[in-house]
CSV table of C-alpha atoms and ligand atoms in Angstrom, one decimal:
chain,number,residue,atom,x,y,z
A,1,MET,CA,38.5,-54.8,-23.6
A,2,GLN,CA,37.9,-58.5,-23.8
A,3,PRO,CA,34.8,-60.2,-22.3
A,4,LEU,CA,35.4,-61.0,-18.6
A,5,GLU,CA,38.4,-58.7,-18.6
A,6,ILE,CA,39.8,-58.5,-15.0
A,7,GLY,CA,39.8,-55.1,-13.3
A,8,VAL,CA,39.8,-53.5,-9.9
A,9,VAL,CA,38.0,-50.8,-8.0
A,10,PHE,CA,40.4,-48.0,-7.1
A,11,TRP,CA,39.5,-45.0,-4.9
A,12,THR,CA,40.2,-41.3,-4.8
A,13,GLY,CA,39.3,-39.7,-1.5
A,14,GLY,CA,37.6,-41.1,1.5
A,15,GLU,CA,38.7,-43.9,3.9
A,16,LEU,CA,39.6,-46.3,1.1
A,17,GLY,CA,41.4,-43.6,-0.9
A,18,VAL,CA,45.2,-43.5,-1.1
A,19,ASP,CA,46.9,-40.1,-0.5
A,20,ALA,CA,48.7,-40.0,-3.9
A,21,SER,CA,48.4,-38.3,-7.3
A,22,PRO,CA,46.2,-39.7,-10.0
A,23,ALA,CA,49.4,-40.8,-11.9
A,24,GLU,CA,50.6,-42.7,-8.8
A,25,ILE,CA,47.3,-44.3,-8.1
A,26,VAL,CA,46.8,-45.5,-11.7
A,27,GLN,CA,50.4,-46.8,-11.8
A,28,SER,CA,49.7,-49.0,-8.8
A,29,VAL,CA,46.6,-50.3,-10.5
A,30,GLN,CA,48.7,-51.1,-13.6
A,31,SER,CA,51.2,-52.9,-11.4
A,32,LEU,CA,48.5,-55.4,-10.4
A,33,GLY,CA,48.6,-56.7,-14.0
A,34,VAL,CA,45.1,-55.5,-14.9
A,35,LYS,CA,43.9,-53.5,-17.9
A,36,CYS,CA,40.7,-51.9,-16.6
A,37,GLY,CA,39.0,-50.7,-13.5
A,38,GLN,CA,36.3,-48.6,-11.8
A,39,LEU,CA,37.4,-45.3,-10.4
A,40,ALA,CA,35.6,-44.8,-7.1
A,41,VAL,CA,35.2,-41.1,-6.4
A,42,HIS,CA,34.5,-40.1,-2.8
A,43,GLY,CA,32.3,-37.1,-2.2
A,44,THR,CA,35.2,-35.0,-1.1
A,45,ALA,CA,37.5,-35.8,-4.1
A,46,PRO,CA,38.2,-33.0,-6.7
A,47,LEU,CA,36.4,-33.5,-10.0
A,48,ASP,CA,39.1,-32.4,-12.5
A,49,PRO,CA,39.2,-35.1,-15.3
A,50,ALA,CA,42.5,-33.8,-16.9
A,51,PRO,CA,45.1,-35.5,-14.5
A,52,TRP,CA,43.1,-38.7,-14.5
A,53,LYS,CA,42.8,-38.8,-18.3
A,54,ASP,CA,46.5,-38.3,-18.6
A,55,ALA,CA,47.2,-41.0,-16.0
A,56,VAL,CA,44.9,-43.7,-17.5
A,57,ASP,CA,46.0,-43.0,-21.0
A,58,ALA,CA,49.6,-43.2,-20.1
A,59,ALA,CA,49.1,-46.5,-18.2
A,60,GLY,CA,46.7,-48.1,-20.8
A,61,ILE,CA,44.0,-48.6,-18.1
A,62,GLU,CA,40.4,-48.4,-19.3
A,63,VAL,CA,38.1,-46.9,-16.7
A,64,VAL,CA,34.7,-48.6,-17.2
A,65,THR,CA,32.8,-46.8,-14.5
A,66,CYS,CA,33.1,-43.8,-12.1
A,67,PHE,CA,31.7,-45.1,-8.9
A,68,MET,CA,30.4,-42.6,-6.3
A,69,GLY,CA,30.6,-42.6,-2.6
A,70,TYR,CA,29.5,-39.7,-0.3
A,71,GLU,CA,30.7,-38.0,2.8
A,72,GLY,CA,28.8,-39.1,5.8
A,73,GLU,CA,28.1,-42.6,4.6
A,74,SER,CA,28.6,-45.4,7.1
A,75,TYR,CA,28.6,-49.1,6.7
A,76,ALA,CA,29.2,-49.7,10.5
A,77,SER,CA,26.0,-51.6,10.9
A,78,ILE,CA,22.9,-52.3,8.9
A,79,PRO,CA,20.8,-49.6,10.6
A,80,GLU,CA,23.7,-47.1,10.1
A,81,CYS,CA,23.8,-48.1,6.4
A,82,ALA,CA,20.0,-47.5,6.1
A,83,ARG,CA,20.4,-44.1,7.8
A,84,THR,CA,23.4,-42.7,5.9
A,85,VAL,CA,24.0,-44.3,2.5
A,86,GLY,CA,23.1,-43.1,-0.9
A,87,TYR,CA,20.1,-41.0,-1.8
A,88,VAL,CA,17.7,-42.4,0.8
A,89,PRO,CA,18.6,-39.9,3.6
A,90,ALA,CA,16.3,-36.9,2.8
A,91,ALA,CA,18.6,-34.3,4.4
A,92,THR,CA,21.5,-34.9,1.9
A,93,ARG,CA,19.5,-36.2,-1.1
A,94,GLN,CA,19.6,-33.0,-3.1
A,95,GLU,CA,23.3,-32.2,-2.6
A,96,ARG,CA,24.3,-35.8,-3.3
A,97,GLY,CA,22.1,-35.7,-6.4
A,98,GLU,CA,23.8,-32.5,-7.5
A,99,ARG,CA,27.2,-34.1,-6.9
A,100,ALA,CA,26.1,-37.1,-9.1
A,101,LEU,CA,25.4,-34.7,-12.0
A,102,LEU,CA,29.0,-33.3,-11.6
A,103,VAL,CA,30.4,-36.8,-11.4
A,104,SER,CA,28.6,-37.6,-14.7
A,105,ASP,CA,30.2,-34.6,-16.3
A,106,PHE,CA,33.6,-35.6,-14.8
A,107,ALA,CA,33.2,-39.1,-16.3
A,108,LYS,CA,32.3,-37.6,-19.6
A,109,GLY,CA,35.5,-35.6,-19.5
A,110,LEU,CA,37.4,-38.8,-18.8
A,111,GLY,CA,35.6,-40.6,-21.7
A,112,VAL,CA,34.0,-43.1,-19.2
A,113,PRO,CA,30.7,-44.6,-20.4
A,114,GLY,CA,28.9,-44.9,-17.0
A,115,ILE,CA,28.6,-43.9,-13.4
A,116,ALA,CA,27.4,-46.0,-10.5
A,117,ALA,CA,26.6,-45.8,-6.8
A,118,HIS,CA,25.0,-47.6,-4.0
A,119,ILE,CA,21.8,-45.6,-3.8
A,120,GLY,CA,21.0,-46.8,-0.3
A,121,CYS,CA,18.3,-48.9,1.3
A,122,VAL,CA,15.3,-47.9,-0.7
A,123,PRO,CA,12.0,-48.6,1.2
A,124,SER,CA,10.0,-51.4,-0.3
A,125,ASP,CA,6.8,-49.4,0.1
A,126,ARG,CA,6.4,-47.6,-3.3
A,127,SER,CA,4.3,-44.8,-1.8
A,128,HIS,CA,6.9,-44.1,1.0
A,129,PRO,CA,8.2,-40.5,0.6
A,130,ASP,CA,11.8,-41.7,0.5
A,131,TYR,CA,10.9,-44.2,-2.3
A,132,VAL,CA,9.3,-41.5,-4.3
A,133,GLY,CA,12.1,-39.0,-3.6
A,134,VAL,CA,14.9,-41.5,-4.7
A,135,ARG,CA,12.9,-42.6,-7.7
A,136,ASP,CA,12.5,-39.0,-8.9
A,137,LEU,CA,16.1,-38.2,-8.2
A,138,MET,CA,17.2,-41.2,-10.2
A,139,ARG,CA,15.2,-40.0,-13.2
A,140,LYS,CA,17.1,-36.7,-13.0
A,141,ILE,CA,20.5,-38.3,-12.7
A,142,CYS,CA,19.8,-40.9,-15.5
A,143,ASP,CA,18.7,-38.0,-17.8
A,144,ARG,CA,22.0,-36.2,-17.2
A,145,CYS,CA,23.8,-39.5,-17.8
A,146,GLY,CA,21.8,-39.9,-21.0
A,147,GLU,CA,22.8,-36.5,-22.2
A,148,ASN,CA,26.4,-37.5,-21.5
A,149,GLY,CA,26.0,-40.8,-23.4
A,150,GLN,CA,26.3,-42.8,-20.2
A,151,THR,CA,24.6,-45.5,-18.2
A,152,PHE,CA,23.9,-45.4,-14.4
A,153,ALA,CA,24.4,-48.6,-12.6
A,154,LEU,CA,22.8,-49.4,-9.2
A,155,GLU,CA,25.1,-51.3,-6.8
A,156,THR,CA,23.1,-54.3,-5.5
A,157,GLY,CA,22.9,-54.5,-1.8
A,158,GLN,CA,20.4,-55.8,0.7
A,159,GLU,CA,17.2,-55.6,-1.4
A,160,PRO,CA,15.5,-58.6,-2.9
A,161,ALA,CA,16.0,-58.9,-6.6
A,162,GLU,CA,12.3,-58.6,-7.3
A,163,GLU,CA,12.2,-55.2,-5.5
A,164,LEU,CA,15.2,-54.0,-7.4
A,165,LEU,CA,13.5,-54.9,-10.7
A,166,GLU,CA,10.4,-53.1,-9.6
A,167,PHE,CA,12.4,-50.0,-8.8
A,168,LEU,CA,14.2,-50.1,-12.1
A,169,HIS,CA,10.8,-50.3,-14.0
A,170,ASP,CA,9.4,-47.4,-11.8
A,171,VAL,CA,12.3,-45.1,-12.7
A,172,GLY,CA,11.7,-46.0,-16.3
A,173,ARG,CA,15.0,-45.0,-17.9
A,174,ASP,CA,16.7,-47.3,-20.5
A,175,ASN,CA,20.2,-46.3,-19.3
A,176,LEU,CA,19.5,-47.4,-15.7
A,177,LYS,CA,21.5,-50.7,-15.2
A,178,ILE,CA,22.9,-52.9,-12.4
A,179,ASN,CA,26.4,-53.3,-11.0
A,180,PHE,CA,25.9,-56.8,-9.4
A,181,ASP,CA,27.8,-57.4,-6.2
A,182,PRO,CA,27.3,-61.0,-5.0
A,183,ALA,CA,29.0,-60.5,-1.7
A,184,ASN,CA,26.7,-57.8,-0.5
A,185,MET,CA,23.7,-60.2,-0.4
A,186,ILE,CA,25.8,-62.6,1.7
A,187,LEU,CA,27.1,-59.9,4.0
A,188,TYR,CA,23.6,-58.6,4.6
A,189,GLY,CA,22.2,-62.1,5.0
A,190,SER,CA,19.6,-61.3,2.3
A,191,GLY,CA,19.5,-64.3,0.1
A,192,GLU,CA,21.2,-66.3,-2.6
A,193,PRO,CA,23.2,-64.1,-5.0
A,194,LEU,CA,23.0,-66.5,-7.9
A,195,ASP,CA,19.2,-66.7,-7.7
A,196,ALA,CA,19.1,-62.9,-7.6
A,197,LEU,CA,21.5,-62.7,-10.6
A,198,GLU,CA,19.1,-64.9,-12.6
A,199,VAL,CA,16.3,-62.5,-11.9
A,200,VAL,CA,18.1,-59.2,-12.8
A,201,LYS,CA,20.5,-60.6,-15.5
A,202,ASP,CA,19.1,-58.5,-18.3
A,203,TYR,CA,20.2,-55.3,-16.6
A,204,VAL,CA,23.7,-56.3,-15.3
A,205,ILE,CA,26.5,-54.3,-17.1
A,206,THR,CA,29.3,-54.7,-14.5
A,207,VAL,CA,30.0,-57.0,-11.6
A,208,HIS,CA,32.0,-56.8,-8.4
A,209,CYS,CA,34.1,-59.8,-7.6
A,210,LYS,CA,33.9,-59.6,-3.8
A,211,ASP,CA,33.5,-62.3,-1.2
A,212,GLY,CA,32.3,-62.6,2.4
A,213,THR,CA,30.7,-64.7,5.0
A,214,ARG,CA,27.1,-64.7,6.2
A,215,PRO,CA,26.2,-62.9,9.5
A,216,LYS,CA,26.1,-65.0,12.6
A,217,ALA,CA,22.8,-63.4,13.8
A,218,PRO,CA,19.9,-61.6,11.9
A,219,GLY,CA,20.5,-57.9,11.7
A,220,GLU,CA,24.3,-58.2,11.9
A,221,TRP,CA,26.8,-57.9,9.1
A,222,GLY,CA,28.8,-60.8,7.8
A,223,ALA,CA,32.6,-60.3,7.2
A,224,GLU,CA,34.3,-59.5,3.9
A,225,THR,CA,37.0,-62.0,3.0
A,226,PRO,CA,39.7,-62.3,0.4
A,227,LEU,CA,38.2,-63.6,-2.9
A,228,GLY,CA,37.5,-67.3,-2.8
A,229,GLN,CA,37.5,-67.6,1.0
A,230,GLY,CA,33.9,-66.5,1.6
A,231,ASP,CA,30.4,-68.0,1.0
A,232,VAL,CA,29.8,-66.6,-2.5
A,233,GLY,CA,31.3,-69.5,-4.3
A,234,MET,CA,33.5,-67.8,-6.9
A,235,ASP,CA,33.5,-70.8,-9.2
A,236,ARG,CA,29.7,-70.9,-9.3
A,237,PHE,CA,29.5,-67.1,-9.7
A,238,ILE,CA,31.8,-67.1,-12.7
A,239,ALA,CA,30.0,-70.2,-14.2
A,240,LYS,CA,26.7,-68.4,-13.8
A,241,LEU,CA,28.0,-65.2,-15.5
A,242,LYS,CA,29.1,-67.4,-18.4
A,243,GLU,CA,25.7,-69.1,-18.5
A,244,ILE,CA,23.8,-65.8,-18.7
A,245,GLY,CA,26.1,-64.6,-21.5
A,246,TYR,CA,27.7,-61.8,-19.4
A,247,GLN,CA,30.4,-60.0,-21.5
A,248,GLY,CA,31.4,-57.2,-19.1
A,249,PRO,CA,34.4,-57.0,-16.9
A,250,LEU,CA,35.2,-58.8,-13.6
A,251,ILE,CA,35.9,-56.0,-11.2
A,252,ILE,CA,37.7,-57.0,-8.0
A,253,GLU,CA,36.6,-55.0,-5.0
A,254,ARG,CA,38.5,-55.4,-1.8
A,255,GLU,CA,37.4,-52.9,0.8
A,256,ILE,CA,40.5,-52.7,3.0
A,257,VAL,CA,43.6,-50.6,2.6
A,258,GLY,CA,47.4,-51.1,2.5
A,259,ASP,CA,49.6,-54.0,1.7
A,260,ALA,CA,47.0,-56.6,2.7
A,261,GLN,CA,44.6,-55.1,0.1
A,262,ARG,CA,47.3,-55.4,-2.6
A,263,GLU,CA,48.1,-59.0,-1.7
A,264,ASP,CA,44.5,-60.0,-1.7
A,265,ILE,CA,43.9,-58.4,-5.0
A,266,LEU,CA,46.9,-60.2,-6.6
A,267,GLY,CA,45.4,-63.4,-5.2
A,268,ALA,CA,42.0,-62.5,-6.6
A,269,VAL,CA,43.5,-61.8,-10.1
A,270,ALA,CA,45.1,-65.2,-10.1
A,271,LEU,CA,41.9,-66.9,-9.0
A,272,LEU,CA,39.8,-65.1,-11.6
A,273,GLU,CA,42.3,-65.9,-14.4
A,274,ARG,CA,42.0,-69.6,-13.5
A,275,LEU,CA,38.1,-69.5,-13.2
A,276,ARG,CA,37.6,-67.5,-16.3
A,277,GLY,CA,39.5,-70.1,-18.4
B,1,MG,MG1,30.5,-53.6,-4.4
């Protein structure tokens, strides 16, 4: 894989998943003209690596990360996100954690060097039981990833970059990294993504190329847009990645389905090819 190789997030299972075989899904990725991607595995998706391994090998697609989503997660509003996403909800923390260990093993079977997830809206109070619970679970997941020769990447979301760094240091595992998504900060209305990238740059191993507009009122969501049409500033984002010496892939994430998704991704590939130089 070349530095700044263009790739896409593609789903199996869940609302963003396509009802098709691994071979068909991977062929549709290949038809976008990209050579790599992140396989997003919904909590309900079967975890048999064999058909995926055959499919990606046949298509020459390099899977750089297995991304995890979970049943019951909702991004309908910011409070819903805080209540349902990742490892923060105490009621599902253990079973989602167990699933993460299985996804790590699945990724190993596929020869994928890392897994990732949005771990949720971790409280900023370091003594909060949910903070402690998520921190301890992350240690356990990172240790399994370590045994499997993998990294674990935290998807960036609503949290200030300084808090994210503090959490990383608290977990204290060298294989804990960051999947930086500049659009999430815009969509949550939580700050300037490029300033945040500067703060966490030493930990970023993958990035999402996603775009969006800021919320109209505090506490609301912004709106995701096709790449280049939102408030991220893709030219500035790519320039910043070059400035910090980022060598990883540019993973396009477009969280809609159907023909519009395909069209937007093709547009994003063209835009990134131009900006990457
Ligand atoms: Mg993302």
